[in-house]
Every structure is written in structure tokens, then in C-alpha cells.
Coordinates of C-alpha atoms in Angstrom, one line a residue:
Chain A
X30 CA 44.1 15.1 -6.5
X31 CA 41.2 15.7 -9.0
X32 CA 37.6 15.6 -7.5
X33 CA 35.5 13.7 -9.9
X34 CA 31.8 13.1 -9.7
X35 CA 32.4 9.6 -8.6
X36 CA 33.9 11.0 -5.3
X37 CA 30.7 12.7 -4.6
X38 CA 28.9 9.4 -5.0
X39 CA 31.2 8.0 -2.4
X40 CA 30.4 10.8 0.0
X41 CA 26.7 10.3 -0.6
X42 CA 26.9 6.7 0.1
X43 CA 28.8 7.2 3.3
X44 CA 26.4 9.9 4.5
X45 CA 23.5 7.5 3.6
X46 CA 25.2 4.8 5.7
X47 CA 25.8 7.1 8.6
X48 CA 22.1 8.2 8.6
X49 CA 20.9 4.6 8.4
X50 CA 23.3 3.6 11.4
X51 CA 21.9 6.5 13.4
X52 CA 18.3 5.4 12.8
X53 CA 18.9 1.8 13.6
X54 CA 21.3 2.1 16.6
X55 CA 20.5 5.4 18.5
X56 CA 17.6 5.1 21.0
X57 CA 17.0 8.7 21.1
X58 CA 13.9 9.8 18.9
X59 CA 15.4 13.0 17.9
X60 CA 18.6 11.4 16.7
X61 CA 16.6 8.9 14.7
X62 CA 14.8 11.6 13.1
X63 CA 18.0 13.4 12.2
X64 CA 19.3 10.1 10.8
X65 CA 16.4 10.0 8.4
X66 CA 17.0 13.6 7.3
X67 CA 20.6 12.8 6.7
X68 CA 19.7 9.8 4.5
X69 CA 17.4 11.9 2.3
X70 CA 20.1 14.7 2.0
X71 CA 22.6 12.1 1.0
X72 CA 20.3 11.1 -1.8
X73 CA 20.1 14.8 -2.9
X74 CA 23.8 14.9 -3.0
X75 CA 23.8 11.7 -5.1
X76 CA 21.2 13.2 -7.5
X77 CA 23.2 16.4 -8.0
X78 CA 26.5 14.6 -8.6
X79 CA 24.7 12.4 -11.2
X80 CA 23.3 15.6 -12.8
X81 CA 26.8 16.7 -13.4
X82 CA 27.7 13.6 -15.3
X83 CA 24.6 14.0 -17.6
X84 CA 24.1 16.7 -20.2
X85 CA 21.1 18.8 -21.5
X86 CA 17.5 17.9 -20.1
X87 CA 18.9 14.7 -18.5
X88 CA 21.0 17.0 -16.2
X89 CA 18.0 19.2 -15.5
X90 CA 16.0 16.2 -14.1
X91 CA 18.6 15.6 -11.5
X92 CA 18.6 19.1 -10.4
X93 CA 14.9 19.3 -10.0
X94 CA 14.4 16.2 -8.0
X95 CA 16.2 17.5 -4.8
X96 CA 13.6 20.4 -4.7
X97 CA 10.8 17.9 -4.4
X98 CA 12.8 15.9 -1.8
X99 CA 13.4 18.9 0.4
X100 CA 9.8 19.8 0.5
X101 CA 9.0 16.1 1.3
X102 CA 11.5 15.9 4.0
X103 CA 10.1 18.8 5.6
X104 CA 6.6 17.3 5.7
X105 CA 8.1 14.1 7.0
X106 CA 9.9 16.0 9.8
X107 CA 6.6 17.6 10.7
X108 CA 4.9 14.4 11.1
X109 CA 7.8 12.8 12.9
X110 CA 8.0 15.7 15.4
X111 CA 4.2 15.6 16.1
X112 CA 4.7 11.9 16.7
X113 CA 7.5 12.6 19.2
X114 CA 5.2 15.1 21.1
X115 CA 2.4 12.6 21.2
X116 CA 4.6 9.8 22.4
X117 CA 6.4 12.0 25.0
X118 CA 3.0 12.9 26.5
X119 CA 2.3 9.2 27.1
X120 CA 5.7 8.0 28.5
X121 CA 7.6 11.2 29.6
X122 CA 10.7 9.9 27.7
X123 CA 12.2 10.4 24.3
X124 CA 14.1 7.1 24.5
X125 CA 12.8 4.4 22.1
X126 CA 13.5 1.6 24.6
X127 CA 10.3 2.7 26.4
X128 CA 8.3 1.7 23.3
X129 CA 9.1 -1.9 23.0
X130 CA 6.1 -3.6 24.9
X131 CA 4.6 -5.2 21.9
X132 CA 5.7 -8.7 21.1
X133 CA 5.2 -11.2 18.2
Chain B
X6 CA 1.4 12.1 -27.7
X7 CA -1.2 13.0 -25.2
X8 CA -0.8 16.7 -24.6
X9 CA -2.2 18.9 -21.8
X10 CA -5.7 18.8 -23.4
X11 CA -6.5 15.5 -21.7
X12 CA -4.6 16.4 -18.5
X13 CA -7.9 17.3 -16.7
X14 CA -10.0 14.3 -17.4
X15 CA -7.1 11.8 -16.7
X16 CA -6.4 13.4 -13.3
X17 CA -10.2 14.0 -12.5
X18 CA -10.7 11.0 -10.0
X19 CA -7.6 12.3 -8.0
X20 CA -8.7 15.9 -8.2
X21 CA -12.2 15.1 -6.9
X22 CA -10.8 13.0 -4.1
X23 CA -8.5 15.8 -3.2
X24 CA -11.3 18.4 -3.4
X25 CA -13.3 16.2 -1.0
X26 CA -10.5 16.0 1.5
X27 CA -9.8 19.8 1.4
X28 CA -13.6 20.6 1.7
X29 CA -13.9 18.4 4.8
X30 CA -10.6 20.0 6.3
X31 CA -12.0 23.6 5.6
X32 CA -15.5 22.8 7.0
X33 CA -14.3 21.0 10.1
X34 CA -13.6 24.1 12.4
X35 CA -17.0 25.6 11.6
X36 CA -19.0 22.5 12.9
X37 CA -20.0 21.8 16.5
X38 CA -18.1 18.9 17.8
X39 CA -21.1 16.6 18.0
X40 CA -22.0 17.3 14.4
X41 CA -18.7 16.6 13.0
X42 CA -19.1 13.0 12.6
X43 CA -22.5 13.4 10.9
X44 CA -21.6 15.9 8.1
X45 CA -18.0 15.3 7.3
X46 CA -18.1 11.6 6.4
X47 CA -21.0 12.3 4.2
X48 CA -19.1 15.2 2.4
X49 CA -16.2 13.0 1.9
X50 CA -18.3 9.9 0.7
X51 CA -20.0 12.3 -1.9
X52 CA -16.5 13.2 -3.2
X53 CA -15.3 9.6 -3.4
X54 CA -18.7 8.6 -5.1
X55 CA -18.0 11.5 -7.7
X56 CA -14.6 10.2 -8.2
X57 CA -15.7 6.7 -8.8
X58 CA -18.3 7.9 -11.4
X59 CA -15.4 9.9 -13.0
X60 CA -13.4 6.8 -13.3
X61 CA -16.0 5.5 -16.0
X62 CA -15.4 8.6 -18.0
X63 CA -11.6 8.9 -17.9
X64 CA -9.6 8.6 -21.1
X65 CA -6.7 6.2 -21.8
X66 CA -3.5 8.1 -22.1
X67 CA -0.9 9.9 -20.1
X68 CA 0.1 13.3 -18.7
X69 CA 3.5 14.3 -20.0
X70 CA 4.9 10.9 -19.2
X71 CA 4.2 11.3 -15.4
X72 CA 0.9 9.8 -14.8
X73 CA -1.1 7.4 -17.0
X74 CA -4.4 5.8 -17.1
X75 CA -5.6 2.7 -18.8
X76 CA -8.2 -0.1 -17.9
X77 CA -6.1 -1.8 -15.4
X78 CA -5.3 1.5 -13.6
X79 CA -8.9 2.4 -13.7
X80 CA -9.8 -0.9 -12.0
X81 CA -7.1 -0.4 -9.4
X82 CA -8.2 3.1 -8.7
X83 CA -11.8 1.8 -8.4
X84 CA -10.5 -0.7 -5.8
X85 CA -8.8 2.0 -3.8
X86 CA -12.0 4.3 -3.9
X87 CA -14.2 1.4 -3.0
X88 CA -11.9 0.6 0.0
X89 CA -12.0 4.3 1.0
X90 CA -15.7 4.4 0.9
X91 CA -15.9 1.4 3.1
X92 CA -13.2 2.9 5.5
X93 CA -15.1 6.1 5.8
X94 CA -18.2 4.4 7.0
X95 CA -16.2 2.3 9.6
X96 CA -14.3 5.6 10.6
X97 CA -17.6 7.4 11.1
X98 CA -19.1 4.5 13.3
X99 CA -15.9 4.2 15.5
X100 CA -15.3 7.9 15.9
X101 CA -18.8 8.7 16.7
X102 CA -18.8 5.7 19.2
X103 CA -15.7 7.0 20.9
X104 CA -16.7 10.6 20.8
X105 CA -13.5 11.5 19.0
X106 CA -13.0 15.3 19.3
X107 CA -12.1 16.4 15.8
X108 CA -13.1 15.7 12.1
X109 CA -9.6 15.6 10.6
X110 CA -9.3 11.8 10.1
X111 CA -11.9 11.9 7.2
X112 CA -9.7 14.4 5.3
X113 CA -6.5 12.3 6.1
X114 CA -8.3 9.2 4.7
X115 CA -9.0 11.1 1.4
X116 CA -5.4 12.3 1.2
X117 CA -4.1 8.8 1.7
X118 CA -6.5 7.6 -1.1
X119 CA -5.1 10.4 -3.4
X120 CA -1.5 9.2 -2.8
X121 CA -2.4 5.6 -3.5
X122 CA -4.2 6.6 -6.7
X123 CA -1.1 8.7 -7.7
X124 CA 1.1 5.5 -6.9
X125 CA -1.1 3.5 -9.2
X126 CA -1.0 6.2 -12.1
X127 CA 2.7 7.0 -11.8
X128 CA 5.0 6.2 -14.7
X129 CA 7.8 8.3 -13.4
X130 CA 9.9 7.3 -10.4
X131 CA 9.7 10.9 -9.0
X132 CA 5.9 10.9 -9.4
X133 CA 5.8 7.5 -7.7
X134 CA 8.0 8.8 -4.8
X135 CA 5.5 11.8 -4.4
X136 CA 2.5 9.4 -4.4
X137 CA 4.1 7.1 -1.8
X138 CA 5.0 9.9 0.5
X139 CA 1.4 11.5 0.3
X140 CA -0.1 8.2 1.1
X141 CA 2.4 7.2 3.8
X142 CA 2.4 10.6 5.7
X143 CA -1.5 10.6 5.8
X144 CA -1.5 6.9 7.0
X145 CA 1.1 7.7 9.7
X146 CA -1.2 10.3 11.2
X147 CA -4.2 7.9 10.9
X148 CA -2.2 5.1 12.8
X149 CA -1.5 7.5 15.6
X150 CA -5.1 8.6 16.0
X151 CA -5.8 7.3 19.4
X152 CA -3.3 9.7 21.1
X153 CA -4.0 8.5 24.5
X154 CA -3.1 4.8 23.9
X155 CA 0.4 3.6 24.5
X156 CA 0.2 0.8 21.8
X157 CA -0.9 3.5 19.3
X158 CA 2.2 5.6 20.0
X159 CA 4.5 2.4 19.7
X160 CA 2.9 1.2 16.6
X161 CA 3.2 4.6 15.1
X162 CA 6.9 4.9 16.1
X163 CA 7.8 1.6 14.5
X164 CA 5.9 2.3 11.4
X165 CA 7.1 5.8 10.9
X166 CA 10.8 5.2 11.5
X167 CA 11.0 2.1 9.2
X168 CA 8.7 3.7 6.7
X169 CA 10.8 6.8 6.4
X170 CA 14.0 4.7 6.2
X171 CA 12.6 2.6 3.3
X172 CA 11.3 5.9 1.6
X173 CA 14.8 7.1 1.6
X174 CA 15.9 3.7 0.2
X175 CA 13.4 4.1 -2.6
X176 CA 14.8 7.5 -3.4
X177 CA 18.4 6.3 -3.4
X178 CA 17.3 3.6 -5.8
X179 CA 15.7 6.2 -8.0
X180 CA 19.0 8.3 -7.8
X181 CA 21.0 5.3 -9.0
X182 CA 18.4 4.6 -11.8
X183 CA 18.7 8.2 -12.9
X184 CA 22.5 7.9 -12.8
X185 CA 22.3 4.9 -15.2
X186 CA 19.6 6.2 -17.5
X187 CA 19.7 10.0 -17.3
X188 CA 16.0 10.0 -16.8
X189 CA 13.5 9.2 -13.9
X190 CA 11.1 7.7 -16.5
X191 CA 9.9 4.2 -15.6
X192 CA 11.6 1.8 -18.1
X193 CA 14.0 4.3 -19.5
X194 CA 16.7 2.8 -21.6
X195 CA 20.0 2.1 -19.8
X196 CA 23.2 3.9 -21.0
X197 CA 26.1 1.7 -22.1
X198 CA 28.2 0.4 -19.3
X199 CA 25.8 1.3 -16.4
X200 CA 23.9 -2.0 -16.3
X201 CA 25.2 -2.8 -12.8
X202 CA 24.4 0.6 -11.4
X203 CA 20.9 0.5 -12.9
X204 CA 20.3 -3.1 -11.5
X205 CA 21.4 -2.1 -8.0
X206 CA 19.0 1.0 -8.1
X207 CA 16.1 -1.2 -9.4
X208 CA 16.9 -3.7 -6.6
X209 CA 16.7 -0.9 -4.0
X210 CA 13.4 0.3 -5.4
X211 CA 12.0 -3.2 -5.2
X212 CA 13.1 -3.7 -1.6
X213 CA 11.4 -0.4 -0.6
X214 CA 8.1 -1.3 -2.4
X215 CA 8.1 -4.8 -0.8
X216 CA 8.4 -3.1 2.5
X217 CA 5.4 -0.9 1.7
X218 CA 3.3 -4.0 0.7
X219 CA 4.6 -5.9 3.8
X220 CA 6.0 -8.9 2.1
X221 CA 8.6 -11.2 3.9
X222 CA 11.3 -10.3 5.2
X223 CA 10.0 -6.7 5.3
X224 CA 6.8 -7.6 7.2
X225 CA 8.1 -7.2 10.8
X226 CA 6.4 -3.7 11.1
X227 CA 3.0 -4.7 9.9
X228 CA 1.6 -6.6 13.2
X229 CA 2.6 -3.7 15.4
X230 CA 1.4 -1.0 13.1
X231 CA -1.9 -2.8 12.5
X232 CA -2.5 -3.3 16.2
X233 CA -1.5 0.4 17.0
X234 CA -4.0 1.7 14.5
X235 CA -7.8 1.9 15.2
X236 CA -9.6 -1.1 13.8
X237 CA -11.4 0.9 11.1
X238 CA -8.0 2.3 9.9
X239 CA -6.2 -1.1 9.8
X240 CA -8.2 -2.3 7.0
X241 CA -7.9 0.8 4.9
X242 CA -4.1 0.9 5.3
X243 CA -3.7 -2.7 4.5
X244 CA -5.9 -2.5 1.4
X245 CA -5.0 0.9 -0.1
X246 CA -1.2 1.0 0.5
X247 CA -1.0 -2.6 -0.9
X248 CA -2.9 -1.8 -4.1
X249 CA -0.6 1.4 -4.6
X250 CA 2.5 -0.6 -3.7
X251 CA 1.7 -3.7 -6.0
X252 CA 0.7 -1.4 -9.0
X253 CA 4.2 0.1 -8.6
X254 CA 5.8 -3.3 -8.4
X255 CA 3.8 -4.5 -11.4
X256 CA 4.9 -1.3 -13.4
X257 CA 8.5 -1.9 -12.3
X258 CA 8.3 -5.5 -13.4
X259 CA 7.0 -4.6 -16.9
X260 CA 9.9 -2.1 -17.2
X261 CA 12.4 -4.6 -16.2
X262 CA 11.2 -6.8 -19.0
X263 CA 11.4 -3.9 -21.5
X264 CA 15.0 -3.4 -20.6
X265 CA 15.7 -7.2 -20.6
X266 CA 14.6 -7.1 -24.2
X267 CA 17.3 -4.5 -24.8
X268 CA 15.0 -1.7 -25.3
X269 CA 13.7 1.2 -23.3
X270 CA 10.5 3.2 -23.0
X271 CA 11.0 6.8 -24.7
X272 CA 10.2 9.8 -22.6
X273 CA 7.0 10.6 -24.5
X274 CA 5.6 7.0 -24.1
X275 CA 4.6 5.1 -21.1
X276 CA 3.9 1.5 -19.9
X277 CA 0.3 0.6 -19.8
X278 CA -0.5 -2.0 -17.1
X279 CA -3.4 -3.7 -19.0
X280 CA -1.2 -5.1 -21.9
X281 CA 1.3 -7.8 -22.0
X282 CA 4.9 -7.7 -23.3
X283 CA 6.7 -10.4 -25.1
X284 CA 9.7 -11.5 -23.2
X285 CA 12.2 -12.3 -26.1
X286 CA 15.2 -13.1 -23.9
X287 CA 15.6 -13.9 -20.2
X288 CA 18.9 -12.5 -19.1
X289 CA 20.7 -13.9 -16.0
X290 CA 20.0 -10.8 -13.8
X291 CA 16.2 -11.1 -14.4
X292 CA 16.2 -14.7 -13.8
X293 CA 18.0 -14.2 -10.5
X294 CA 15.6 -11.5 -9.4
X295 CA 12.6 -13.5 -10.4
X296 CA 13.9 -16.6 -8.3
X297 CA 14.5 -14.2 -5.3
X298 CA 10.9 -12.7 -5.7
X299 CA 9.4 -16.3 -5.9
X300 CA 11.4 -17.5 -2.7
X301 CA 10.0 -14.4 -0.9
X302 CA 6.6 -15.1 -2.1
X303 CA 6.6 -18.6 -0.6
X304 CA 8.3 -17.4 2.6
X305 CA 5.6 -14.8 3.0
X306 CA 2.9 -17.4 2.6
X307 CA 4.6 -19.5 5.2
X308 CA 5.2 -16.8 7.7
X309 CA 1.8 -15.3 7.1
X310 CA -0.2 -18.5 7.6
X311 CA 1.8 -20.0 10.3
X312 CA 2.4 -17.0 12.6
X313 CA -1.3 -16.1 12.1
X314 CA -2.5 -19.3 13.5
X315 CA -1.7 -18.6 17.2
X316 CA -2.8 -15.0 17.2
X317 CA -5.7 -14.0 19.5
X318 CA -6.2 -10.4 18.5
X319 CA -8.2 -10.0 15.3
X320 CA -6.0 -7.2 14.1
X321 CA -2.8 -9.1 14.5
X322 CA -4.5 -12.1 12.7
X323 CA -5.3 -9.8 9.7
X324 CA -1.8 -8.4 9.8
X325 CA -0.4 -11.9 9.3
X326 CA -3.1 -12.5 6.6
X327 CA -1.8 -9.4 4.8
X328 CA 1.7 -10.9 4.8
X329 CA 0.3 -14.1 3.3
X330 CA -1.7 -12.2 0.7
X331 CA 1.4 -10.3 -0.3
X332 CA 2.9 -13.7 -1.0
X333 CA 0.1 -14.9 -3.4
X334 CA 0.4 -11.3 -5.2
X335 CA 4.2 -11.8 -5.6
X336 CA 3.4 -15.2 -7.1
X337 CA 1.8 -13.4 -10.1
X338 CA 5.1 -12.0 -11.0
X339 CA 6.6 -15.3 -12.1
X340 CA 7.9 -15.2 -15.5
X341 CA 7.3 -17.8 -18.3
X342 CA 10.0 -19.1 -20.6
X343 CA 11.6 -16.7 -23.1
X344 CA 9.4 -16.1 -26.1
X345 CA 6.0 -15.9 -24.3
X346 CA 4.0 -12.9 -23.5
X347 CA 3.9 -11.6 -19.9
X348 CA 0.8 -9.9 -18.6
X349 CA -0.2 -9.1 -15.1
X350 CA -3.9 -9.5 -15.3
X351 CA -4.2 -12.0 -12.5
X352 CA -2.3 -9.6 -10.1
X353 CA -4.8 -6.8 -10.8
X354 CA -7.9 -9.1 -10.2
X355 CA -6.4 -10.5 -6.9
X356 CA -5.4 -7.0 -5.7
X357 CA -8.9 -5.5 -5.8
X358 CA -10.5 -8.6 -4.5
X359 CA -8.2 -8.4 -1.5
X360 CA -8.6 -4.7 -1.0
X361 CA -12.4 -4.7 -0.9
X362 CA -12.6 -7.8 1.3
X363 CA -9.9 -6.6 3.8
X364 CA -11.4 -3.1 4.2
X365 CA -14.8 -4.7 4.6
X366 CA -13.7 -7.3 7.2
X367 CA -12.0 -4.7 9.4
X368 CA -14.9 -2.2 9.1
X369 CA -17.3 -4.9 10.2
X370 CA -14.9 -5.9 13.1
X371 CA -14.5 -2.2 14.2
X372 CA -18.2 -2.4 14.7
X373 CA -18.0 -5.6 16.9
X374 CA -15.0 -4.3 18.9
X375 CA -16.7 -2.0 21.3
X376 CA -15.5 1.3 22.7
X377 CA -11.9 2.3 21.8
X378 CA -11.5 -1.0 20.1
X379 CA -10.5 -2.7 23.3
X380 CA -12.3 -5.9 22.5
X381 CA -10.8 -7.1 19.3
X382 CA -9.5 -10.3 20.8
X383 CA -11.1 -13.6 19.7
X384 CA -12.4 -14.2 23.4
X385 CA -14.5 -11.1 23.3
X386 CA -15.5 -11.4 19.7
X387 CA -16.8 -14.9 20.1
X388 CA -20.5 -15.1 19.3
X389 CA -20.7 -11.3 18.4
X390 CA -22.2 -12.1 15.0
X391 CA -25.3 -13.7 16.5
X392 CA -25.9 -10.4 18.3
X393 CA -25.5 -8.4 15.0
X394 CA -26.7 -10.7 12.1
X395 CA -26.2 -7.9 9.4
X396 CA -22.5 -7.3 10.4
X397 CA -22.1 -11.1 10.7
X398 CA -23.5 -11.8 7.3
X399 CA -21.3 -9.2 5.6
X400 CA -18.3 -10.4 7.6
X401 CA -19.0 -14.0 6.4
X402 CA -19.0 -12.8 2.7
X403 CA -15.7 -10.9 3.0
X404 CA -13.9 -13.7 5.0
X405 CA -15.2 -16.3 2.4
X406 CA -13.7 -14.2 -0.3
X407 CA -10.4 -13.8 1.4
X408 CA -10.4 -17.6 2.1
X409 CA -11.0 -18.1 -1.7
X410 CA -14.2 -20.0 -1.6
X411 CA -16.0 -20.3 -5.0
X412 CA -18.4 -17.6 -6.5
X413 CA -16.6 -14.9 -4.8
X414 CA -14.1 -12.5 -6.5
X415 CA -11.4 -13.9 -4.1
X416 CA -11.7 -17.2 -5.6
X417 CA -11.4 -15.9 -9.0
X418 CA -8.1 -14.1 -8.0
X419 CA -6.6 -17.1 -6.5
X420 CA -7.6 -19.2 -9.3
X421 CA -6.2 -17.0 -12.0
X422 CA -2.8 -16.6 -10.1
X423 CA -2.5 -20.4 -9.6
X424 CA -3.6 -21.3 -13.2
X425 CA -1.1 -18.7 -14.4
X426 CA 1.7 -20.3 -12.4
X427 CA 0.9 -23.8 -13.8
X428 CA 0.7 -22.3 -17.3
X429 CA 4.1 -20.8 -16.8
X430 CA 5.6 -24.0 -15.7
X431 CA 6.0 -23.4 -12.0
X432 CA 4.0 -26.5 -11.0
X433 CA 5.8 -27.3 -7.7
X434 CA 5.3 -23.7 -6.4
X435 CA 1.7 -23.8 -7.6
X436 CA 1.0 -26.9 -5.6
X437 CA 2.8 -25.3 -2.6
X438 CA 0.6 -22.2 -2.9
X439 CA -2.5 -24.5 -3.1
X440 CA -1.7 -26.1 0.1
X441 CA -1.1 -22.8 1.8
X442 CA -4.4 -21.5 0.4
X443 CA -6.1 -24.6 2.1
X444 CA -4.5 -23.8 5.5
X445 CA -5.4 -20.1 5.0
X446 CA -9.0 -21.1 4.3
X447 CA -9.0 -23.1 7.5
X448 CA -7.8 -20.1 9.4
X449 CA -10.4 -17.7 8.1
X450 CA -13.2 -20.2 8.5
X451 CA -12.0 -20.7 12.1
X452 CA -12.4 -17.2 12.7
X453 CA -15.8 -17.2 11.3
X454 CA -16.7 -20.3 13.5
X455 CA -15.5 -18.3 16.6
X456 CA -17.6 -15.2 15.6
X457 CA -20.8 -17.2 15.0
X458 CA -20.1 -19.9 17.7
X459 CA -20.8 -19.6 21.3
X460 CA -23.5 -17.4 22.8
X461 CA -22.0 -13.8 23.3
X462 CA -21.6 -12.7 26.9
X463 CA -21.5 -8.9 26.1
X464 CA -23.8 -6.4 24.4
X465 CA -22.6 -5.2 21.1
X466 CA -21.6 -1.5 20.9
X467 CA -24.5 0.7 20.0
X468 CA -22.5 2.5 17.3
X469 CA -24.3 2.5 13.9
X470 CA -23.5 4.4 10.8
X471 CA -25.8 4.5 7.8
X472 CA -22.8 5.1 5.6
X473 CA -21.1 2.0 6.9
X474 CA -24.3 -0.1 6.4
X475 CA -24.7 1.1 2.8
X476 CA -21.0 0.7 1.9
X477 CA -20.7 -2.8 3.6
X478 CA -23.8 -3.9 1.8
X479 CA -22.6 -2.7 -1.7
X480 CA -19.2 -4.1 -1.0
X481 CA -20.7 -7.5 -0.1
X482 CA -22.7 -7.6 -3.3
X483 CA -19.7 -6.4 -5.3
X484 CA -17.8 -9.5 -4.1
X485 CA -20.3 -11.7 -5.9
X486 CA -21.2 -9.3 -8.7
X487 CA -17.7 -8.9 -10.0
X488 CA -17.5 -12.5 -10.6
X489 CA -20.1 -12.3 -13.3
X490 CA -18.5 -13.3 -16.6
X491 CA -17.6 -10.3 -18.6
X492 CA -18.0 -7.7 -15.8
X493 CA -14.2 -7.8 -15.1
X494 CA -12.6 -4.9 -17.0
X495 CA -11.9 -6.0 -20.6
X496 CA -8.3 -6.6 -21.4
X497 CA -7.5 -7.5 -17.9
X498 CA -7.9 -11.1 -17.9
X499 CA -5.0 -13.3 -18.6
X500 CA -5.2 -15.2 -22.0
X501 CA -6.2 -11.9 -23.6
X502 CA -3.0 -10.0 -23.5
X503 CA -2.4 -7.2 -26.0
X504 CA 1.2 -7.3 -26.9
X505 CA 3.2 -4.1 -26.9
X506 CA 2.7 -2.4 -23.5
X507 CA 4.6 0.5 -24.7
X508 CA 2.2 2.9 -26.3
X509 CA 2.2 6.7 -27.1

């Protein structure tokens, strides 16, 4: 079987869906943060696979974008972990069910 | 083509804001704890004032197709900086009142303002993403400012997780757009056979931006995030993120029209927001997208106004008001019949009116809400305006503008959006929006009646801030002054669209 760029798109879409499912369904804060990272990395894979399909400067764009994304994902993880520490000090728990006291 | 020669003046307002943020951050460790809230807000305010002055001097043009400046963008950046100035005053008053140990919130506020300005100026999806993240990350930290409060942690958690998910959705949309066009430029021509992929990518980008501005059905985070944040921050995040988000939605909308016309924006040209584009044909996909946007707008109005009616907390009330206002703003995207010119002047006017009034309202409420913002419910706020007539007066002006009473900028914004809708042939939706606006006006005036009504039973908090007094007074005057005929930025008003939005 020949691996085409379109197969990479499939992998990226599956990874994105797994990340999204992890964020929405898992109650542990760390797993939710890992899900967000997975979603961003799935997008990186998608960019790189598209970069293989384009030529010249168009291809270059797709290779540069993941560099930005990696830096931004790192910054987001920093804020996320700071948030987890902050919340853990209040509730002694990293389970998101403990943070559902607000209502409509 | 604008070359690097004009790079500096174009980005000068952002650079000055950033310098102010970095300067306060660098000075913060060297100040004694009790002096931090005296010096840092003023340093930050001087930087913001310098940025506002720089806005009068910036050129029209773009920087390598990444960031652009034109009269609409100057106007929107002015709205962002004005809201930032008001929020700095509110932040100074409430941090000093609560003896907050640390001066970094002032820097975070300016970084968020930088991010929002970059969102307004972005003409490239990657540049937009960087701006969105810069604004969001700073706002996440500001929402979680009151570390010892449980509701703060919960509001931050919900906002952060959903915000990050939708940032990833935005980026995935950019990836698909790149796949279909070979470029991350806003409005780049679609390669043959890739229209489906491109449309899916654009839809994902639109969904993510609708989340950022808190429109229905992506509004569920806003009441919790608004309640978790300190009152002084609530107004800022509502105003500034909405200006950035709607500027991006407006730019995307113009880009969709360019592509619908069968063209594209070349890499060395950009879309200017202050000009109109002729819609030569209305393809099916754009028509469907427009109908979805209009339905979401009407539902936002409905949810915002009717869920807000029963709220007791002033912050939740303003949160639902922001959902309703997102609805009015979305109505400005309605398209006319094919062959007419589309311009978004009414969107820009309403956006700045909303930003200034919301930032002002919440800064004034922060003042009345007492230590740790614990008295922001209507029972405790009742009669507070009588205790503090200055705050009461400016609050009245801001709420009158939000309600859309005449001779305020808020009235001009609502009038332009509704008259645009009628002119474009959407009479039924315009009447519906008009009815909603009346319900909304009742709700804001009801809040005012409570605030001025019965005799207050508690002393107002002693917190005072000269910066907040000055900023609120200027903002309240601006609410009236901006209505002066001819003071609105030329080329912004509908009926005066310059065709050909794409320009070198």
C-alpha cells in the first residue's frame, strides 16, 4: 500500500478527535491538558502533510506554521499547569467534578 | 506595495502598548508592596495614552501582508485602548482596595490589549492565531486573579479548557484553508477542486471566532468566566476580546465575499476593513452560511435577553447582555442581494460603542461592589448610586448607551445596524431585533432603577482611584461626543462605501 499525503490527513483527523474526546470526557485535569496538546499536534501534522502537497513558497508556509504552534502550545501548557496548581490548592483535587458548583 | 520602511509607524500603537506592559513588569519587583498600585497603573496608563496618540499618526498600509492599518482598524484599536485605559483605572481601584500582593495584573492587561490589537490588524490567519493566543493567555491569567476564591478557579477552568479547545479548532480551520489555497493569507484564492475543503476550514474558523465573542450556541462559558473574574476584569475581557474577535469575523466575511466573486486576495495585497466590496454573485454556500449566521444572531438576542432577566448577580447580567450584543453585531453581517456593495461600517461603530460602555459599566460597578467584589448582586447594589453620585452618573450614561437611548453612541450603533438590515431587505429580522432591543432597554433601565432606587443599607467601599475617575469621566463624555456628526472616522459610515476593498 502506498502512503499518500491524504493518509496523513486521516491520521491527523483521528488524533484531533482523540484529543477532543479526552478533553470533553475525562475528568482529570492533566488528561484534559494532554488532550489539548494532542489536538494542537494533530493540527501540526495536518499542516506538514499539506506542505508536502504544495510546492515552492506555498510549501514553506506549511512548514513554518508548526514552529509557531509549538511555541504557543508551550505557553498554553504553562498557563494550564499554573491553573491546575491554583485549583489544587483550593480543592485538594485534580478531578474536574469538584468544580461544578456554578449554575445557570 | 508597502515595504519595511513603514513597518514601524504601522505597528507603533502595539509597540507602545507592549513597551508599557514590559516596563511595568520590569519595575514591579523593585517597588514596595504598598506602592505598587500607585505607580504601575500610571506607568501603564501613560503607555496606553501614547499608543492612542500614535493612532492619529499611523499610516494606511500593511506590513508584508501580515498586519494592516486603515481607518476602521484605527477606530477599533482606539476602542481597545480606550477600554484598556478604563480597565486600568478599575483595576487600580479594586487591587488597592483588596490589598492585592503584586503588580503583574497591570502588565497582563496591556499584553491582552496588544493581542486584541494584533487580532484587529491581522490579515493572515497565522498572525490572527498569534494575536488570539496572546490576548487569551493574558486574559486567562486575569480571570484567575483571585486565587483564594473557589468561583474564580472554576470560572478559569471552564474558560481555559473551552478556550484552548476552540483555539485548536481555529488552527485546524487554518490548516484546511492552507491545504485548499496554499497560503495562510486572508482571502487567498482557492485552488481548483478544493472548494469543499476550503469551506470546511472557513466554517471551523468561524465557529472558533464565534466562541471567542460568546455568540449562541458558544456562549455557555461566558456567565461562569465573567463571574469568576474580578469585576474590573469582566468588563475588559468582554469589551476587548469582542472587538478583536468581531474584527476578525468582519475580515473573514469580506474575504468570503472576495472568494464568492471568484477572485482572491494576492499575497502582496490585503483587505481593508473600511471599504466595501461589490457582491457580484451570491453562491449557495455563502447564502447558507449567511442564513446560519442570522439564525445564530436572533438566538443570541433571545438567549441573552431572556436568560439575563432573572439574574441577580450584576456580572452574570452583564454576561448575558454580552451574548445579546454579540447577536446585534452578527446582524451587521447580513448580505444584500447580489449586485450591491457590502460594507461593515455599522459593525465597527456598534463594536466600539459596546466596548467603551461595557468597560465603563463594569469599572463603575467594581467600585460599588465592595471588598473582594462580594456585593455585586442586585440586593447589595440597590441604592448604591445615591451614596456615590459621580459613579452613579457615569454608570447611568454607560447603561443608557448600552440600552440604545438617543444622543449616545450606542443609539447610533443600533440605528445603523437596524437601518442597514432594512436597506438590505431583511425587514422581519429588523423588526424582531427592534423588539429585542426594547426588551433589552427595559432590562438595563431596570438595573438603573435598582441602583438609584431604595436607600442603601451599607456604606460604599472607600476605594478611590484618580485614574479611574479621569478615565470614567472621559469615557462618559466620549459616549456623547462620538455622536457629533462628522466625528466618526470618515469612510466608516454606511452609505459611503468605497468599492474595492482589496488594495496594494
